[in-house]
PDB file of C-alpha atoms and ligand atoms in Angstrom:
ATOM      1  CA  MET A   1       0.015  -0.084   0.024  1.00 52.00           C
ATOM      2  CA  LYS A   2       2.801   2.405   1.029  1.00 55.00           C
ATOM      3  CA  LYS A   3       4.696   1.610  -2.063  1.00 60.00           C
ATOM      4  CA  ILE A   4       1.612   2.265  -4.321  1.00 60.00           C
ATOM      5  CA  LEU A   5       1.129   5.592  -2.603  1.00 58.00           C
ATOM      6  CA  PHE A   6       4.710   6.584  -3.021  1.00 56.00           C
ATOM      7  CA  THR A   7       4.643   5.557  -6.717  1.00 57.00           C
ATOM      8  CA  ALA A   8       1.550   7.743  -7.260  1.00 58.00           C
ATOM      9  CA  LEU A   9       3.205  10.693  -5.498  1.00 56.00           C
ATOM     10  CA  SER A  10       6.419  10.516  -7.603  1.00 57.00           C
ATOM     11  CA  ALA A  11       4.383  10.169 -10.756  1.00 59.00           C
ATOM     12  CA  ALA A  12       2.444  13.246  -9.791  1.00 59.00           C
ATOM     13  CA  ALA A  13       5.645  15.072  -9.037  1.00 58.00           C
ATOM     14  CA  LEU A  14       7.147  14.106 -12.529  1.00 57.00           C
ATOM     15  CA  LEU A  15       3.961  15.230 -14.234  1.00 62.00           C
ATOM     16  CA  ALA A  16       3.957  18.515 -12.492  1.00 62.00           C
ATOM     17  CA  ASN A  17       5.110  21.455 -14.654  1.00 66.00           C
ATOM     18  CA  PRO A  18       8.532  22.392 -13.346  1.00 58.00           C
ATOM     19  CA  TYR A  19       7.660  26.098 -13.928  1.00 60.00           C
ATOM     20  CA  GLU A  20       4.355  25.731 -12.020  1.00 67.00           C
ATOM     21  CA  SER A  21       3.906  28.848 -10.085  1.00 68.00           C
ATOM     22  CA  ASN A  22       2.143  29.347  -6.803  1.00 86.00           C
ATOM     23  CA  LYS A  23      -1.274  31.043  -7.046  1.00 89.00           C
ATOM     24  CA  GLU A  24      -0.321  34.238  -5.222  1.00 91.00           C
ATOM     25  CA  GLU A  25       2.746  34.826  -7.297  1.00 94.00           C
ATOM     26  CA  LEU A  26       0.779  34.416 -10.580  1.00 94.00           C
ATOM     27  CA  ALA A  27      -1.969  36.740  -9.233  1.00 95.00           C
ATOM     28  CA  SER A  28       0.600  39.410  -8.368  1.00 96.00           C
ATOM     29  CA  VAL A  29       2.167  39.028 -11.905  1.00 97.00           C
ATOM     30  CA  VAL A  30      -1.255  39.403 -13.564  1.00 98.00           C
ATOM     31  CA  LYS A  31      -2.040  42.458 -11.317  1.00 98.00           C
ATOM     32  CA  THR A  32       1.238  44.116 -12.169  1.00 98.00           C
ATOM     33  CA  GLY A  33       0.790  43.223 -15.947  1.00 98.00           C
ATOM     34  CA  GLN A  34      -2.601  44.789 -15.858  1.00 98.00           C
ATOM     35  CA  GLU A  35      -1.500  47.941 -14.168  1.00 98.00           C
ATOM     36  CA  VAL A  36       1.449  48.550 -16.407  1.00 98.00           C
ATOM     37  CA  SER A  37      -0.366  47.741 -19.678  1.00 98.00           C
ATOM     38  CA  SER A  38      -3.328  49.996 -18.661  1.00 98.00           C
ATOM     39  CA  ALA A  39      -0.865  52.836 -17.812  1.00 98.00           C
ATOM     40  CA  LEU A  40       0.842  52.355 -21.174  1.00 98.00           C
ATOM     41  CA  LEU A  41      -2.484  52.147 -23.212  1.00 98.00           C
ATOM     42  CA  LYS A  42      -3.823  55.260 -21.370  1.00 98.00           C
ATOM     43  CA  THR A  43      -0.808  57.441 -22.223  1.00 97.00           C
ATOM     44  CA  LEU A  44      -0.428  56.350 -25.865  1.00 97.00           C
ATOM     45  CA  GLY A  45      -4.314  56.535 -26.318  1.00 96.00           C
ATOM     46  CA  LYS A  46      -4.646  60.031 -24.939  1.00 97.00           C
ATOM     47  CA  ASN A  47      -1.800  61.428 -26.838  1.00 96.00           C
ATOM     48  CA  LEU A  48      -2.894  59.830 -30.225  1.00 97.00           C
ATOM     49  CA  GLN A  49      -6.364  61.216 -29.665  1.00 96.00           C
ATOM     50  CA  GLN A  50      -5.123  64.738 -28.906  1.00 97.00           C
ATOM     51  CA  HIS A  51      -2.834  64.865 -31.867  1.00 97.00           C
ATOM     52  CA  MET A  52      -5.325  63.390 -34.327  1.00 97.00           C
ATOM     53  CA  LYS A  53      -7.738  65.959 -33.269  1.00 97.00           C
ATOM     54  CA  ALA A  54      -5.214  68.949 -33.416  1.00 97.00           C
ATOM     55  CA  GLU A  55      -3.135  67.936 -36.369  1.00 96.00           C
ATOM     56  CA  GLY A  56      -4.783  64.972 -38.314  1.00 96.00           C
ATOM     57  CA  PRO A  57      -3.077  61.810 -39.229  1.00 96.00           C
ATOM     58  CA  VAL A  58       0.288  63.138 -40.460  1.00 97.00           C
ATOM     59  CA  GLY A  59       0.818  65.329 -37.488  1.00 97.00           C
ATOM     60  CA  ALA A  60      -0.249  62.435 -35.214  1.00 97.00           C
ATOM     61  CA  ALA A  61       1.954  59.922 -37.007  1.00 98.00           C
ATOM     62  CA  GLU A  62       4.904  62.220 -36.610  1.00 96.00           C
ATOM     63  CA  PHE A  63       4.183  62.566 -33.017  1.00 96.00           C
ATOM     64  CA  CYS A  64       3.994  58.797 -32.648  1.00 96.00           C
ATOM     65  CA  SER A  65       7.247  58.366 -34.488  1.00 96.00           C
ATOM     66  CA  THR A  66       9.255  60.721 -32.229  1.00 94.00           C
ATOM     67  CA  LYS A  67       7.230  60.100 -28.898  1.00 95.00           C
ATOM     68  CA  ALA A  68       5.494  56.614 -28.706  1.00 95.00           C
ATOM     69  CA  TYR A  69       8.763  54.941 -27.940  1.00 92.00           C
ATOM     70  CA  ALA A  70       9.806  57.575 -25.339  1.00 93.00           C
ATOM     71  CA  LEU A  71       6.388  57.413 -23.696  1.00 96.00           C
ATOM     72  CA  THR A  72       6.662  53.677 -23.379  1.00 96.00           C
ATOM     73  CA  ALA A  73      10.170  54.174 -21.846  1.00 95.00           C
ATOM     74  CA  ASP A  74       8.552  56.726 -19.262  1.00 96.00           C
ATOM     75  CA  VAL A  75       5.991  54.030 -18.244  1.00 97.00           C
ATOM     76  CA  ASP A  76       8.754  51.409 -17.986  1.00 97.00           C
ATOM     77  CA  GLU A  77      10.788  53.771 -15.723  1.00 97.00           C
ATOM     78  CA  GLN A  78       7.768  54.545 -13.559  1.00 97.00           C
ATOM     79  CA  PHE A  79       7.307  51.025 -12.496  1.00 97.00           C
ATOM     80  CA  GLY A  80      10.911  50.359 -11.329  1.00 96.00           C
ATOM     81  CA  GLN A  81      13.764  48.144 -12.160  1.00 96.00           C
ATOM     82  CA  ASP A  82      12.080  44.825 -11.881  1.00 97.00           C
ATOM     83  CA  VAL A  83       9.439  45.680 -14.472  1.00 98.00           C
ATOM     84  CA  HIS A  84       9.884  46.311 -18.166  1.00 98.00           C
ATOM     85  CA  VAL A  85       7.269  47.172 -20.724  1.00 98.00           C
ATOM     86  CA  LYS A  86       7.412  47.234 -24.581  1.00 97.00           C
ATOM     87  CA  ARG A  87       5.043  46.636 -27.639  1.00 97.00           C
ATOM     88  CA  ILE A  88       5.798  44.009 -30.158  1.00 98.00           C
ATOM     89  CA  SER A  89       4.562  42.938 -33.553  1.00 98.00           C
ATOM     90  CA  LEU A  90       5.183  40.320 -36.216  1.00 97.00           C
ATOM     91  CA  LYS A  91       4.611  43.286 -38.791  1.00 97.00           C
ATOM     92  CA  GLU A  92       6.440  46.038 -37.049  1.00 96.00           C
ATOM     93  CA  ARG A  93       6.687  49.635 -38.149  1.00 97.00           C
ATOM     94  CA  ASN A  94       9.589  50.632 -35.759  1.00 96.00           C
ATOM     95  CA  PRO A  95      12.217  47.818 -35.972  1.00 95.00           C
ATOM     96  CA  ALA A  96      12.748  48.296 -32.140  1.00 94.00           C
ATOM     97  CA  ASN A  97       9.361  46.760 -31.736  1.00 95.00           C
ATOM     98  CA  LEU A  98      10.285  43.482 -33.486  1.00 95.00           C
ATOM     99  CA  ALA A  99       9.223  40.392 -31.479  1.00 96.00           C
ATOM    100  CA  GLU A 100      12.266  38.516 -30.430  1.00 93.00           C
ATOM    101  CA  GLY A 101      13.007  34.916 -29.441  1.00 93.00           C
ATOM    102  CA  LYS A 102       9.942  33.074 -28.082  1.00 97.00           C
ATOM    103  CA  GLU A 103       7.814  36.184 -28.361  1.00 98.00           C
ATOM    104  CA  LYS A 104       7.679  35.473 -32.016  1.00 98.00           C
ATOM    105  CA  ALA A 105       6.182  31.999 -31.415  1.00 98.00           C
ATOM    106  CA  ILE A 106       3.686  33.353 -28.922  1.00 98.00           C
ATOM    107  CA  LEU A 107       2.507  36.075 -31.354  1.00 98.00           C
ATOM    108  CA  GLN A 108       2.284  33.439 -34.082  1.00 98.00           C
ATOM    109  CA  SER A 109       0.153  31.179 -31.781  1.00 98.00           C
ATOM    110  CA  LEU A 110      -2.121  34.062 -31.023  1.00 98.00           C
ATOM    111  CA  GLU A 111      -2.621  34.821 -34.850  1.00 97.00           C
ATOM    112  CA  THR A 112      -3.246  31.097 -35.524  1.00 98.00           C
ATOM    113  CA  LEU A 113      -5.966  31.044 -32.776  1.00 98.00           C
ATOM    114  CA  GLN A 114      -7.605  34.132 -34.008  1.00 96.00           C
ATOM    115  CA  GLN A 115      -7.512  32.826 -37.670  1.00 95.00           C
ATOM    116  CA  ASN A 116      -9.215  29.618 -36.352  1.00 97.00           C
ATOM    117  CA  GLY A 117     -12.091  31.707 -34.918  1.00 96.00           C
ATOM    118  CA  VAL A 118     -10.878  31.871 -31.248  1.00 97.00           C
ATOM    119  CA  VAL A 119     -11.800  35.095 -29.506  1.00 97.00           C
ATOM    120  CA  LEU A 120      -8.380  35.993 -27.934  1.00 97.00           C
ATOM    121  CA  PRO A 121      -7.809  36.148 -24.173  1.00 97.00           C
ATOM    122  CA  ALA A 122      -7.311  39.401 -22.444  1.00 97.00           C
ATOM    123  CA  TYR A 123      -3.855  38.340 -21.428  1.00 98.00           C
ATOM    124  CA  LEU A 124      -1.291  35.383 -21.320  1.00 97.00           C
ATOM    125  CA  VAL A 125       1.451  34.754 -18.825  1.00 97.00           C
ATOM    126  CA  GLU A 126       4.719  33.077 -19.890  1.00 97.00           C
ATOM    127  CA  ARG A 127       7.062  31.673 -17.215  1.00 94.00           C
ATOM    128  CA  VAL A 128      10.466  32.503 -18.576  1.00 95.00           C
ATOM    129  CA  ASN A 129      12.410  31.121 -15.723  1.00 92.00           C
ATOM    130  CA  LYS A 130      12.146  30.657 -11.968  1.00 90.00           C
ATOM    131  CA  GLU A 131      11.938  34.405 -11.248  1.00 93.00           C
ATOM    132  CA  THR A 132      10.887  35.945 -14.455  1.00 96.00           C
ATOM    133  CA  TYR A 133       7.452  36.163 -16.050  1.00 97.00           C
ATOM    134  CA  LYS A 134       6.174  37.807 -19.284  1.00 98.00           C
ATOM    135  CA  TYR A 135       2.746  39.235 -19.285  1.00 98.00           C
ATOM    136  CA  TYR A 136       1.307  39.484 -22.925  1.00 98.00           C
ATOM    137  CA  LYS A 137      -1.769  41.778 -23.623  1.00 98.00           C
ATOM    138  CA  PRO A 138      -2.996  41.190 -27.260  1.00 98.00           C
ATOM    139  CA  LEU A 139      -3.602  44.539 -29.118  1.00 98.00           C
ATOM    140  CA  LEU A 140      -6.159  44.311 -31.811  1.00 98.00           C
ATOM    141  CA  ILE A 141      -7.156  46.849 -34.514  1.00 98.00           C
ATOM    142  CA  ASN A 142     -10.126  47.697 -32.404  1.00 96.00           C
ATOM    143  CA  LYS A 143     -10.809  51.175 -33.320  1.00 96.00           C
ATOM    144  CA  GLN A 144     -11.569  52.748 -36.767  1.00 97.00           C
ATOM    145  CA  VAL A 145      -8.816  55.266 -36.109  1.00 96.00           C
ATOM    146  CA  CYS A 146      -6.141  52.437 -36.119  1.00 97.00           C
ATOM    147  CA  LEU A 147      -6.918  51.839 -39.774  1.00 98.00           C
ATOM    148  CA  LYS A 148      -5.862  55.467 -40.633  1.00 97.00           C
ATOM    149  CA  CYS A 149      -2.339  54.551 -40.000  1.00 98.00           C
ATOM    150  CA  HIS A 150      -2.316  50.712 -40.177  1.00 98.00           C
ATOM    151  CA  GLY A 151      -4.960  49.932 -42.730  1.00 98.00           C
ATOM    152  CA  ASP A 152      -4.920  50.629 -46.444  1.00 97.00           C
ATOM    153  CA  ILE A 153      -3.169  54.078 -46.450  1.00 96.00           C
ATOM    154  CA  SER A 154      -2.608  54.402 -50.201  1.00 95.00           C
ATOM    155  CA  GLY A 155      -5.378  56.949 -50.444  1.00 95.00           C
ATOM    156  CA  ASP A 156      -3.581  59.381 -48.185  1.00 96.00           C
ATOM    157  CA  ARG A 157      -0.485  60.421 -50.242  1.00 97.00           C
ATOM    158  CA  LYS A 158       1.032  62.682 -47.537  1.00 97.00           C
ATOM    159  CA  LEU A 159       0.776  59.963 -44.863  1.00 97.00           C
ATOM    160  CA  SER A 160       2.168  57.281 -47.154  1.00 97.00           C
ATOM    161  CA  GLN A 161       5.094  59.546 -47.888  1.00 97.00           C
ATOM    162  CA  PHE A 162       5.672  60.248 -44.398  1.00 98.00           C
ATOM    163  CA  PHE A 163       5.787  56.525 -43.488  1.00 97.00           C
ATOM    164  CA  GLU A 164       7.941  55.738 -46.384  1.00 97.00           C
ATOM    165  CA  LYS A 165      10.452  58.299 -45.348  1.00 97.00           C
ATOM    166  CA  THR A 166      10.393  57.628 -41.597  1.00 97.00           C
ATOM    167  CA  TYR A 167      10.044  53.847 -41.724  1.00 97.00           C
ATOM    168  CA  PRO A 168      11.707  52.563 -44.932  1.00 97.00           C
ATOM    169  CA  ASN A 169      10.878  48.933 -43.941  1.00 97.00           C
ATOM    170  CA  ASP A 170       7.262  49.568 -42.516  1.00 97.00           C
ATOM    171  CA  LYS A 171       5.296  46.366 -42.369  1.00 97.00           C
ATOM    172  CA  ALA A 172       2.480  47.695 -40.382  1.00 98.00           C
ATOM    173  CA  THR A 173      -0.098  48.575 -43.030  1.00 98.00           C
ATOM    174  CA  GLY A 174      -2.827  46.520 -44.656  1.00 97.00           C
ATOM    175  CA  TYR A 175      -4.582  45.480 -41.429  1.00 98.00           C
ATOM    176  CA  LYS A 176      -8.318  45.047 -41.254  1.00 97.00           C
ATOM    177  CA  PHE A 177     -10.687  45.822 -38.443  1.00 98.00           C
ATOM    178  CA  GLY A 178     -10.375  43.207 -35.668  1.00 97.00           C
ATOM    179  CA  ASP A 179      -6.895  41.917 -36.716  1.00 97.00           C
ATOM    180  CA  LEU A 180      -4.202  41.193 -34.073  1.00 98.00           C
ATOM    181  CA  ARG A 181      -1.733  44.113 -34.336  1.00 98.00           C
ATOM    182  CA  GLY A 182       0.725  42.803 -31.736  1.00 98.00           C
ATOM    183  CA  THR A 183       0.952  42.738 -27.968  1.00 98.00           C
ATOM    184  CA  ILE A 184       2.126  44.622 -25.070  1.00 98.00           C
ATOM    185  CA  VAL A 185       4.822  42.626 -23.184  1.00 98.00           C
ATOM    186  CA  VAL A 186       5.439  43.380 -19.496  1.00 98.00           C
ATOM    187  CA  THR A 187       8.460  41.397 -18.220  1.00 98.00           C
ATOM    188  CA  ILE A 188       8.288  41.006 -14.499  1.00 98.00           C
ATOM    189  CA  LYS A 189      11.038  39.880 -12.144  1.00 97.00           C
ATOM    190  CA  LYS A 190       9.852  38.434  -8.806  1.00 89.00           C
TER     191      LYS A 190
HETATM  192  C1  HEC B   1      -1.599  58.692 -36.584  1.00 79.92           C
HETATM  193  C2  HEC B   1      -1.101  57.309 -36.996  1.00 79.92           C
HETATM  194  C3  HEC B   1      -1.394  56.205 -36.069  1.00 79.92           C
HETATM  195  C4  HEC B   1      -2.501  55.792 -35.574  1.00 79.92           C
HETATM  196  C5  HEC B   1      -3.870  56.396 -35.676  1.00 79.92           C
HETATM  197  C6  HEC B   1      -2.266  54.439 -34.864  1.00 79.92           C
HETATM  198  N1  HEC B   1      -0.952  54.165 -35.004  1.00 79.92           N
HETATM  199 FE1  HEC B   1      -0.028  52.552 -34.247  1.00 79.92          FE
HETATM  200  N2  HEC B   1       1.810  53.255 -34.821  1.00 79.92           N
HETATM  201  C7  HEC B   1       1.998  54.447 -35.467  1.00 79.92           C
HETATM  202  C8  HEC B   1       3.430  54.760 -35.645  1.00 79.92           C
HETATM  203  C9  HEC B   1       4.023  55.949 -36.218  1.00 79.92           C
HETATM  204  C10 HEC B   1       4.014  53.663 -34.914  1.00 79.92           C
HETATM  205  C11 HEC B   1       5.563  53.462 -34.749  1.00 79.92           C
HETATM  206  C12 HEC B   1       5.950  54.114 -33.376  1.00 79.92           C
HETATM  207  C13 HEC B   1       7.382  54.100 -33.121  1.00 79.92           C
HETATM  208  O1  HEC B   1       8.181  54.336 -33.835  1.00 79.92           O
HETATM  209  O2  HEC B   1       7.797  53.721 -31.878  1.00 79.92           O
HETATM  210  C14 HEC B   1       3.055  52.763 -34.484  1.00 79.92           C
HETATM  211  C15 HEC B   1       3.299  51.620 -33.846  1.00 79.92           C
HETATM  212  C16 HEC B   1       2.378  50.848 -33.298  1.00 79.92           C
HETATM  213  C17 HEC B   1       2.618  49.569 -32.551  1.00 79.92           C
HETATM  214  C18 HEC B   1       3.991  49.022 -32.113  1.00 79.92           C
HETATM  215  C19 HEC B   1       4.410  47.973 -33.122  1.00 79.92           C
HETATM  216  C20 HEC B   1       5.108  48.531 -34.383  1.00 79.92           C
HETATM  217  O3  HEC B   1       4.633  48.193 -35.414  1.00 79.92           O
HETATM  218  O4  HEC B   1       6.106  49.341 -34.225  1.00 79.92           O
HETATM  219  C21 HEC B   1       1.363  49.024 -32.188  1.00 79.92           C
HETATM  220  C22 HEC B   1       1.181  47.735 -31.511  1.00 79.92           C
HETATM  221  C23 HEC B   1       0.294  49.900 -32.838  1.00 79.92           C
HETATM  222  N3  HEC B   1       0.928  51.054 -33.348  1.00 79.92           N
HETATM  223  C24 HEC B   1      -0.939  49.615 -32.630  1.00 79.92           C
HETATM  224  C25 HEC B   1      -1.990  50.645 -32.918  1.00 79.92           C
HETATM  225  C26 HEC B   1      -3.353  50.557 -32.628  1.00 79.92           C
HETATM  226  C27 HEC B   1      -3.979  49.285 -31.902  1.00 79.92           C
HETATM  227  C28 HEC B   1      -3.903  51.642 -32.997  1.00 79.92           C
HETATM  228  C29 HEC B   1      -5.447  52.101 -32.756  1.00 79.92           C
HETATM  229  C30 HEC B   1      -5.850  52.145 -31.473  1.00 79.92           C
HETATM  230  C31 HEC B   1      -3.023  52.434 -33.572  1.00 79.92           C
HETATM  231  N4  HEC B   1      -1.824  51.825 -33.534  1.00 79.92           N
HETATM  232  C32 HEC B   1      -3.189  53.689 -34.240  1.00 79.92           C
HETATM  233  C33 HEC B   1       1.013  55.383 -35.960  1.00 79.92           C
HETATM  234  C34 HEC B   1      -0.307  55.208 -35.630  1.00 79.92           C
END
């Protein structure tokens, strides 16, 4: 009897995911991920809206090209050394936002899920190693305004010219409403 119990326990131990996290740690990762991604979306959204209203697409695109990265770095700094935030995409506009390593496979999986009719989850958590997690928040083309700069932009000559000049390898056009544009990635060290 004892032996059977022992065997059952060791089998359970073998089957357990070596990266299995305790519930509180995971909950705190999700909480931080949500806070950081909301802060980033709020800053970027507010600025985009203001500049679209005041200057139209070209002015707003110019603003994004010079400030979106810096605004992201500001949010990054605000949350301290153990938290990092960035945006990634498989079809990036700014090469600095290119998905790297496993991030690419994760974005591809999300894309495959979406293509198969799955409604994407609000977030995913990757356990990178014992003390590091990555919180991913899928970003969809979820507002008509996104299409102004990420949809078919061939009708706006000034804007196309601006993107050609500023991002010679721009891949971030041709999206349709509802497409997965990329994710926010919040890297969290415990
Ligand atoms: C006024 C033009 C404009 C609009 C509108 C706009 N974007 Fe962008 N977007 C840009 C520019 C410019 C960049 C590159 C920023 C940089 O250089 O860091 C960018 C970059 C991004 C990135 C980072 C990945 C990459 O390709 O570099 C994501 C994700 C993104 N946009 C999503 C969206 C979503 C979602 C919307 C709608 C809510 C949106 N954008 C609306 C101009 C725009």
